[in-house]
mmCIF file of C-alpha atoms (C1' of nucleotides) in Angstrom:
data_model
loop_
_atom_site.group_PDB
_atom_site.id
_atom_site.type_symbol
_atom_site.label_atom_id
_atom_site.label_comp_id
_atom_site.label_asym_id
_atom_site.label_seq_id
_atom_site.Cartn_x
_atom_site.Cartn_y
_atom_site.Cartn_z
ATOM 1 C CA MET A 232 62.801 104.050 68.738
ATOM 2 C CA ASN A 233 65.728 106.607 69.156
ATOM 3 C CA ILE A 234 68.541 106.937 66.603
ATOM 4 C CA GLY A 235 70.933 104.631 68.414
ATOM 5 C CA ASP A 236 68.460 101.889 68.557
ATOM 6 C CA ILE A 237 67.697 102.021 65.004
ATOM 7 C CA ALA A 238 71.455 102.184 64.246
ATOM 8 C CA LYS A 239 72.146 99.052 66.079
ATOM 9 C CA ARG A 240 69.238 97.284 64.308
ATOM 10 C CA THR A 241 70.140 98.485 60.659
ATOM 11 C CA GLY A 242 73.724 98.301 61.252
ATOM 12 C CA LEU A 243 73.986 101.867 59.897
ATOM 13 C CA PRO A 244 75.988 104.500 61.783
ATOM 14 C CA ALA A 245 73.581 107.263 63.390
ATOM 15 C CA LYS A 246 75.536 109.963 61.376
ATOM 16 C CA THR A 247 74.610 108.105 58.229
ATOM 17 C CA ILE A 248 71.088 107.914 59.248
ATOM 18 C CA ARG A 249 70.874 111.693 59.934
ATOM 19 C CA TYR A 250 72.386 112.298 56.368
ATOM 20 C CA TYR A 251 69.905 110.341 54.823
ATOM 21 C CA GLU A 252 67.328 112.240 56.730
ATOM 22 C CA GLU A 253 69.031 115.491 55.648
ATOM 23 C CA ILE A 254 68.917 114.307 51.801
ATOM 24 C CA GLY A 255 65.234 113.084 52.350
ATOM 25 C CA LEU A 256 65.677 109.501 52.300
ATOM 26 C CA VAL A 257 63.848 109.148 55.511
ATOM 27 C CA THR A 258 61.710 111.402 57.553
ATOM 28 C CA PRO A 259 61.433 110.286 61.159
ATOM 29 C CA HIS A 260 59.059 112.089 63.512
ATOM 30 C CA ARG A 261 60.310 114.291 66.294
ATOM 31 C CA GLU A 262 59.751 114.065 69.871
ATOM 32 C CA ALA A 263 58.794 117.153 71.996
ATOM 33 C CA ASN A 264 62.639 117.259 73.085
ATOM 34 C CA GLY A 265 63.948 117.439 69.476
ATOM 35 C CA TYR A 266 64.761 113.666 69.458
ATOM 36 C CA ARG A 267 64.220 111.955 66.150
ATOM 37 C CA VAL A 268 61.635 108.832 66.682
ATOM 38 C CA PHE A 269 61.909 105.940 64.034
ATOM 39 C CA ASP A 270 58.879 103.712 63.393
ATOM 40 C CA ASP A 271 58.531 100.046 61.704
ATOM 41 C CA LYS A 272 58.179 102.005 58.359
ATOM 42 C CA ASP A 273 61.524 103.945 58.691
ATOM 43 C CA MET A 274 63.223 100.802 60.098
ATOM 44 C CA HIS A 275 61.991 99.055 56.837
ATOM 45 C CA ARG A 276 63.131 102.029 54.596
ATOM 46 C CA LEU A 277 66.500 101.950 56.433
ATOM 47 C CA THR A 278 67.019 98.318 55.923
ATOM 48 C CA PHE A 279 66.350 98.526 52.242
ATOM 49 C CA LEU A 280 68.772 101.435 51.999
ATOM 50 C CA ALA A 281 71.431 99.334 53.868
ATOM 51 C CA ARG A 282 71.010 96.701 51.497
ATOM 52 C CA ALA A 283 71.118 98.555 48.318
ATOM 53 C CA ARG A 284 74.203 100.502 49.397
ATOM 54 C CA ALA A 285 75.658 97.278 50.174
ATOM 55 C CA LEU A 286 75.071 96.179 46.687
ATOM 56 C CA GLY A 287 76.845 99.414 45.716
ATOM 57 C CA PHE A 288 74.015 101.181 44.160
ATOM 58 C CA PRO A 289 74.574 105.198 44.539
ATOM 59 C CA ILE A 290 72.421 107.121 46.676
ATOM 60 C CA GLU A 291 70.339 108.579 43.866
ATOM 61 C CA ASP A 292 69.653 104.985 42.575
ATOM 62 C CA CYS A 293 68.684 104.250 46.140
ATOM 63 C CA ARG A 294 66.140 107.087 46.057
ATOM 64 C CA THR A 295 64.815 105.843 42.615
ATOM 65 C CA LEU A 296 64.456 102.206 43.917
ATOM 66 C CA LEU A 297 62.640 103.405 46.924
ATOM 67 C CA ALA A 298 60.182 105.315 44.861
ATOM 68 C CA LEU A 299 59.697 102.265 42.507
ATOM 69 C CA TYR A 300 59.251 99.842 45.481
ATOM 70 C CA LYS A 301 56.398 102.043 46.942
ATOM 71 C CA ASP A 302 54.847 102.523 43.380
ATOM 72 C CA ASP A 303 52.430 99.721 42.871
ATOM 73 C CA THR A 304 52.190 100.578 39.316
ATOM 74 C CA ARG A 305 56.016 100.298 38.517
ATOM 75 C CA ALA A 306 57.244 98.328 35.551
ATOM 76 C CA SER A 307 59.929 95.678 36.651
ATOM 77 C CA ALA A 308 61.531 96.875 33.440
ATOM 78 C CA ASP A 309 62.558 100.091 35.136
ATOM 79 C CA VAL A 310 64.142 98.461 38.100
ATOM 80 C CA LYS A 311 65.831 96.007 36.080
ATOM 81 C CA ARG A 312 67.416 98.639 33.768
ATOM 82 C CA ILE A 313 68.843 100.682 36.937
ATOM 83 C CA ALA A 314 70.360 97.115 38.316
ATOM 84 C CA GLN A 315 71.698 96.333 34.872
ATOM 85 C CA ASP A 316 73.374 99.782 34.465
ATOM 86 C CA HIS A 317 74.920 99.345 37.924
ATOM 87 C CA LEU A 318 76.096 95.716 37.163
ATOM 88 C CA ALA A 319 77.806 97.085 34.106
ATOM 89 C CA GLN A 320 79.418 99.756 36.029
ATOM 90 C CA ILE A 321 80.744 97.327 38.573
ATOM 91 C CA GLU A 322 81.797 94.859 35.793
ATOM 92 C CA ASP A 323 83.869 97.797 34.300
ATOM 93 C CA LYS A 324 85.440 98.647 37.713
ATOM 94 C CA ILE A 325 86.454 94.942 38.262
ATOM 95 C CA LEU A 326 88.137 94.806 34.796
ATOM 96 C CA GLN A 327 90.351 97.894 35.396
ATOM 97 C CA LEU A 328 91.191 96.590 39.066
ATOM 98 C CA GLN A 329 92.250 93.191 37.480
ATOM 99 C CA SER A 330 94.364 94.814 35.177
ATOM 100 C CA MET A 331 96.038 96.930 37.809
ATOM 101 C CA ARG A 332 96.337 93.742 40.022
ATOM 102 C CA ASP A 333 97.948 91.955 37.267
ATOM 103 C CA THR A 334 100.593 94.547 36.594
ATOM 104 C CA LEU A 335 101.209 95.009 40.118
ATOM 105 C CA THR A 336 101.543 91.279 41.050
ATOM 106 C CA HIS A 337 104.000 91.047 38.291
ATOM 107 C CA LEU A 338 105.972 94.027 39.409
ATOM 108 C CA VAL A 339 105.901 92.681 43.076
ATOM 109 C CA ARG A 340 107.050 89.146 42.018
ATOM 110 C CA GLU A 341 110.213 90.785 40.183
ATOM 111 C CA CYS A 342 111.043 92.875 43.052
ATOM 112 C CA ALA A 343 113.645 91.632 45.470
ATOM 113 C CA GLY A 344 112.564 93.487 48.344
ATOM 114 C CA ASP A 345 115.982 93.428 49.910
ATOM 115 C CA ASN A 346 118.055 96.596 51.110
ATOM 116 C CA ARG A 347 119.541 97.202 47.628
ATOM 117 C CA PRO A 348 118.285 100.006 45.772
ATOM 118 C CA ASP A 349 117.660 98.214 42.649
ATOM 119 C CA CYS A 350 113.813 97.913 41.973
ATOM 120 C CA PRO A 351 111.991 96.945 38.930
ATOM 121 C CA ILE A 352 108.832 98.478 40.372
ATOM 122 C CA LEU A 353 110.263 102.019 40.128
ATOM 123 C CA LYS A 354 111.964 101.157 36.771
ATOM 124 C CA ASP A 355 108.691 100.364 35.287
ATOM 125 C CA LEU A 356 107.054 103.575 36.802
ATOM 126 C CA ALA A 357 109.851 105.722 35.464
ATOM 127 C CA LYS A 358 110.003 104.328 31.798
ATOM 128 C CA GLY A 359 106.653 105.729 31.146
ATOM 129 C CA MET B 79 106.926 123.749 27.553
ATOM 130 C CA ASN B 80 103.768 125.329 28.583
ATOM 131 C CA ILE B 81 101.059 123.501 30.791
ATOM 132 C CA GLY B 82 98.939 122.731 27.322
ATOM 133 C CA ASP B 83 102.047 121.078 25.698
ATOM 134 C CA ILE B 84 102.825 119.104 28.725
ATOM 135 C CA ALA B 85 99.335 117.846 29.128
ATOM 136 C CA LYS B 86 99.099 116.599 25.737
ATOM 137 C CA ARG B 87 102.446 114.798 26.081
ATOM 138 C CA THR B 88 101.630 113.223 29.667
ATOM 139 C CA GLY B 89 98.200 112.650 28.892
ATOM 140 C CA LEU B 90 97.245 114.515 32.387
ATOM 141 C CA PRO B 91 94.496 117.144 32.090
ATOM 142 C CA ALA B 92 96.164 120.612 32.749
ATOM 143 C CA LYS B 93 94.007 120.997 35.915
ATOM 144 C CA THR B 94 95.329 117.874 37.296
ATOM 145 C CA ILE B 95 98.990 119.122 36.825
ATOM 146 C CA ARG B 96 98.151 122.617 38.455
ATOM 147 C CA TYR B 97 96.732 120.599 41.280
ATOM 148 C CA TYR B 98 99.936 118.476 41.467
ATOM 149 C CA GLU B 99 102.019 121.655 41.680
ATOM 150 C CA GLU B 100 99.626 122.715 44.590
ATOM 151 C CA ILE B 101 100.255 119.776 46.554
ATOM 152 C CA GLY B 102 103.857 120.068 45.934
ATOM 153 C CA LEU B 103 104.423 116.810 43.450
ATOM 154 C CA VAL B 104 105.893 119.165 40.851
ATOM 155 C CA THR B 105 107.444 122.580 40.978
ATOM 156 C CA PRO B 106 107.492 123.965 37.450
ATOM 157 C CA HIS B 107 109.539 127.261 37.051
ATOM 158 C CA ARG B 108 107.541 130.455 36.084
ATOM 159 C CA GLU B 109 107.921 132.812 33.185
ATOM 160 C CA ALA B 110 107.913 136.553 33.793
ATOM 161 C CA ASN B 111 104.276 136.578 32.622
ATOM 162 C CA GLY B 112 103.215 134.119 35.270
ATOM 163 C CA TYR B 113 103.135 130.897 33.070
ATOM 164 C CA ARG B 114 104.455 127.873 34.123
ATOM 165 C CA VAL B 115 107.310 126.375 32.324
ATOM 166 C CA PHE B 116 107.991 122.579 32.360
ATOM 167 C CA ASP B 117 111.300 121.006 31.733
ATOM 168 C CA ASP B 118 112.441 117.458 31.098
ATOM 169 C CA LYS B 119 112.560 116.637 34.589
ATOM 170 C CA ASP B 120 109.046 118.056 35.422
ATOM 171 C CA MET B 121 107.888 115.695 32.426
ATOM 172 C CA HIS B 122 109.689 112.741 33.701
ATOM 173 C CA ARG B 123 107.829 113.262 37.160
ATOM 174 C CA LEU B 124 104.431 113.877 35.628
ATOM 175 C CA THR B 125 104.703 110.760 33.493
ATOM 176 C CA PHE B 126 105.801 108.879 36.755
ATOM 177 C CA LEU B 127 102.906 110.301 38.321
ATOM 178 C CA ALA B 128 100.601 109.375 35.473
ATOM 179 C CA ARG B 129 101.759 105.664 35.480
ATOM 180 C CA ALA B 130 101.592 105.332 39.141
ATOM 181 C CA ARG B 131 98.120 106.931 39.370
ATOM 182 C CA ALA B 132 97.201 104.621 36.491
ATOM 183 C CA LEU B 133 98.057 101.787 38.670
ATOM 184 C CA GLY B 134 95.930 103.151 41.112
ATOM 185 C CA PHE B 135 98.427 104.225 43.882
ATOM 186 C CA PRO B 136 97.011 106.963 46.109
ATOM 187 C CA ILE B 137 98.553 110.460 45.646
ATOM 188 C CA GLU B 138 100.442 110.044 49.048
ATOM 189 C CA ASP B 139 101.850 106.608 47.939
ATOM 190 C CA CYS B 140 103.061 108.523 44.802
ATOM 191 C CA ARG B 141 104.807 111.328 46.849
ATOM 192 C CA THR B 142 106.748 108.468 48.552
ATOM 193 C CA LEU B 143 107.598 106.482 45.548
ATOM 194 C CA LEU B 144 108.740 109.545 43.925
ATOM 195 C CA ALA B 145 110.965 110.228 46.966
ATOM 196 C CA LEU B 146 112.332 106.683 46.826
ATOM 197 C CA TYR B 147 112.995 106.799 43.035
ATOM 198 C CA LYS B 148 115.238 110.027 43.830
ATOM 199 C CA ASP B 149 116.713 108.391 46.501
ATOM 200 C CA ASP B 150 119.775 106.259 45.513
ATOM 201 C CA THR B 151 120.096 104.816 48.738
ATOM 202 C CA ARG B 152 116.646 103.396 48.944
ATOM 203 C CA ALA B 153 115.858 99.714 49.870
ATOM 204 C CA SER B 154 113.889 97.999 47.258
ATOM 205 C CA ALA B 155 111.986 96.472 50.292
ATOM 206 C CA ASP B 156 110.557 99.830 50.934
ATOM 207 C CA VAL B 157 109.109 100.278 47.472
ATOM 208 C CA LYS B 158 107.825 96.676 47.509
ATOM 209 C CA ARG B 159 106.004 97.069 50.760
ATOM 210 C CA ILE B 160 104.130 100.062 49.317
ATOM 211 C CA ALA B 161 103.292 98.054 46.115
ATOM 212 C CA GLN B 162 102.014 94.910 48.214
ATOM 213 C CA ASP B 163 99.962 96.955 50.453
ATOM 214 C CA HIS B 164 98.376 98.887 47.729
ATOM 215 C CA LEU B 165 97.720 95.379 45.866
ATOM 216 C CA ALA B 166 96.173 93.958 48.938
ATOM 217 C CA GLN B 167 93.676 96.853 48.773
ATOM 218 C CA ILE B 168 92.804 96.288 45.093
ATOM 219 C CA GLU B 169 92.397 92.615 45.638
ATOM 220 C CA ASP B 170 90.057 93.379 48.661
ATOM 221 C CA LYS B 171 88.336 95.863 46.333
ATOM 222 C CA ILE B 172 87.957 93.094 43.444
ATOM 223 C CA LEU B 173 86.392 90.491 46.035
ATOM 224 C CA GLN B 174 83.879 92.980 47.416
ATOM 225 C CA LEU B 175 82.902 94.063 43.604
ATOM 226 C CA GLN B 176 82.850 90.442 42.692
ATOM 227 C CA SER B 177 80.385 89.546 45.378
ATOM 228 C CA MET B 178 78.112 92.405 44.466
ATOM 229 C CA ARG B 179 78.383 91.471 40.857
ATOM 230 C CA ASP B 180 77.396 87.840 41.691
ATOM 231 C CA THR B 181 74.359 89.121 43.643
ATOM 232 C CA LEU B 182 73.228 91.478 41.088
ATOM 233 C CA THR B 183 73.860 89.106 38.055
ATOM 234 C CA HIS B 184 71.435 86.623 39.991
ATOM 235 C CA LEU B 185 68.866 89.260 40.689
ATOM 236 C CA VAL B 186 68.975 90.665 37.353
ATOM 237 C CA ARG B 187 68.465 87.280 35.624
ATOM 238 C CA GLU B 188 65.619 86.608 37.915
ATOM 239 C CA CYS B 189 63.627 89.738 36.951
ATOM 240 C CA ALA B 190 61.256 89.724 34.009
ATOM 241 C CA GLY B 191 61.800 93.276 33.165
ATOM 242 C CA ASP B 192 58.443 93.934 31.758
ATOM 243 C CA ASN B 193 55.903 96.261 32.638
ATOM 244 C CA ARG B 194 54.374 94.228 35.353
ATOM 245 C CA PRO B 195 55.419 95.304 38.848
ATOM 246 C CA ASP B 196 56.379 92.050 40.116
ATOM 247 C CA CYS B 197 60.046 92.181 40.658
ATOM 248 C CA PRO B 198 62.693 90.071 42.656
ATOM 249 C CA ILE B 199 65.194 92.652 42.749
ATOM 250 C CA LEU B 200 62.927 94.810 44.918
ATOM 251 C CA LYS B 201 61.697 92.061 46.962
ATOM 252 C CA ASP B 202 65.258 91.138 47.671
ATOM 253 C CA LEU B 203 66.352 94.600 48.816
ATOM 254 C CA ALA B 204 62.885 95.068 50.858
ATOM 255 C CA LYS B 205 63.235 91.526 52.735
ATOM 256 C CA GLY B 206 66.475 92.770 54.669
ATOM 257 C "C1'" DC C 72 96.828 149.382 15.334
ATOM 258 C "C1'" DC C 73 93.082 146.542 16.551
ATOM 259 C "C1'" DT C 74 90.639 142.740 17.272
ATOM 260 C "C1'" DT C 75 89.963 137.787 17.568
ATOM 261 C "C1'" DG C 76 90.832 133.603 19.218
ATOM 262 C "C1'" DA C 77 93.524 130.353 21.749
ATOM 263 C "C1'" DC C 78 96.328 130.190 25.571
ATOM 264 C "C1'" DC C 79 97.182 131.130 30.360
ATOM 265 C "C1'" DT C 80 96.528 132.673 35.401
ATOM 266 C "C1'" DT C 81 93.997 132.463 39.916
ATOM 267 C "C1'" DC C 82 89.924 131.523 42.726
ATOM 268 C "C1'" DC C 83 85.854 129.353 44.253
ATOM 269 C "C1'" DC C 84 82.361 125.832 44.357
ATOM 270 C "C1'" DG C 85 80.872 120.886 43.560
ATOM 271 C "C1'" DT C 86 81.434 115.993 43.411
ATOM 272 C "C1'" DC C 87 80.266 111.279 46.658
ATOM 273 C "C1'" DA C 88 78.830 109.641 50.785
ATOM 274 C "C1'" DC C 89 79.822 109.994 54.474
ATOM 275 C "C1'" DT C 90 82.955 110.801 59.170
ATOM 276 C "C1'" DG C 91 85.102 113.491 63.097
ATOM 277 C "C1'" DG C 92 84.683 116.854 66.223
ATOM 278 C "C1'" DA C 93 82.878 120.872 68.975
ATOM 279 C "C1'" DA C 94 79.439 122.910 71.840
ATOM 280 C "C1'" DG C 95 75.497 122.286 74.048
ATOM 281 C "C1'" DC C 96 70.855 120.134 75.542
ATOM 282 C "C1'" DC C 97 68.268 115.723 77.585
ATOM 283 C "C1'" DT C 98 67.651 111.926 80.292
ATOM 284 C "C1'" DT C 99 68.675 108.209 83.587
ATOM 285 C "C1'" DA C 100 70.992 106.452 87.501
ATOM 286 C "C1'" DT C 101 73.356 107.173 91.594
ATOM 287 C "C1'" DA D 22 73.537 117.268 92.641
ATOM 288 C "C1'" DT D 23 76.271 115.202 89.596
ATOM 289 C "C1'" DA D 24 77.971 112.216 86.228
ATOM 290 C "C1'" DA D 25 77.645 109.288 82.255
ATOM 291 C "C1'" DG D 26 75.853 108.556 78.129
ATOM 292 C "C1'" DG D 27 72.735 109.903 74.495
ATOM 293 C "C1'" DC D 28 70.723 113.476 71.762
ATOM 294 C "C1'" DT D 29 70.945 117.729 68.817
ATOM 295 C "C1'" DT D 30 72.921 121.022 65.184
ATOM 296 C "C1'" DC D 31 76.723 123.055 62.740
ATOM 297 C "C1'" DC D 32 81.114 123.070 60.441
ATOM 298 C "C1'" DA D 33 85.012 121.110 58.464
ATOM 299 C "C1'" DG D 34 87.641 117.569 55.990
ATOM 300 C "C1'" DT D 35 88.000 113.361 53.122
ATOM 301 C "C1'" DG D 36 90.426 111.971 47.523
ATOM 302 C "C1'" DA D 37 91.332 113.638 43.710
ATOM 303 C "C1'" DC D 38 90.315 116.443 40.870
ATOM 304 C "C1'" DG D 39 86.180 118.964 37.425
ATOM 305 C "C1'" DG D 40 83.693 123.073 35.929
ATOM 306 C "C1'" DG D 41 83.443 127.544 35.390
ATOM 307 C "C1'" DA D 42 83.998 132.676 36.133
ATOM 308 C "C1'" DA D 43 86.957 136.666 35.595
ATOM 309 C "C1'" DG D 44 90.916 138.519 33.821
ATOM 310 C "C1'" DG D 45 95.794 138.807 31.743
ATOM 311 C "C1'" DT D 46 98.864 137.438 27.438
ATOM 312 C "C1'" DC D 47 100.389 136.356 23.022
ATOM 313 C "C1'" DA D 48 100.517 135.458 17.995
ATOM 314 C "C1'" DA D 49 98.038 136.109 13.512
ATOM 315 C "C1'" DG D 50 95.246 138.600 10.534
ATOM 316 C "C1'" DG D 51 92.762 142.599 8.638
#
DNA sequence: CCTTGACCTTCCCGTCACTGGAAGCCTTAT
DNA sequence: ATAAGGCTTCCAGTGACGGGAAGGTCAAGG
């Protein structure tokens, strides 16, 4: 399969797949004309990557997860730790965003949104 | 005030303040020796920026908000629209993160986390 | 007067995970 | 023969800074 086909099948942009090759996450073969050829193993790795990225794992986590996946002697504890750490980061982020959302919701509700200059949003930002 | 003092007072790193000057968000004077000098107006702008950034507004929104703040003839509707758009983005992001969190929480709960290789997290990532 | 340490300056590179675009080669169909 | 579309590499940009180097400045102490 060429890069366009695999892109369609994995849902990953061709650019992203080239980038993954550049950083060593996949190593497709090359045809005589220089084109990349992807086999089922590449397909599988890319699908794995797509799912891991969709769960928000950073690239380096993905690399580690792929290595663990390949390693039959892995301990599930190693996988779990990575997932838990990532989960903790996500939960932190959610809390931050919820706090922003709450403040913003309040401010937006207070603001008349008409053509007068008086604005509680700006007032709040300015009050420090 | 020198940059170190204003950094302490605003809570912004000196590096950030220099960056804000570079992109035109503040324009402190310069002493004969080249040092930046910040007055109360700069202080006020930086405090405004710190608060707006803390609410997650992107830099370009901050620039616009500062301009609106300065403009006595503004319509509060303009401010409100910016805040609402930003709020919508935050809510989107929260939903994405919550979806990730839910999946991860489930997977982590399923995983034994011992030294055996069997791992539902990897299984899920691999299944595509 | 000299030095030390704490400031300050600019400049450049690195972050993260791509994305856009240019310039040019390859393949397939007409 | 040519045109369309796919492929290649390489370079630059994103957002909002952070790290660190090389060097100027200032106040206090010996």
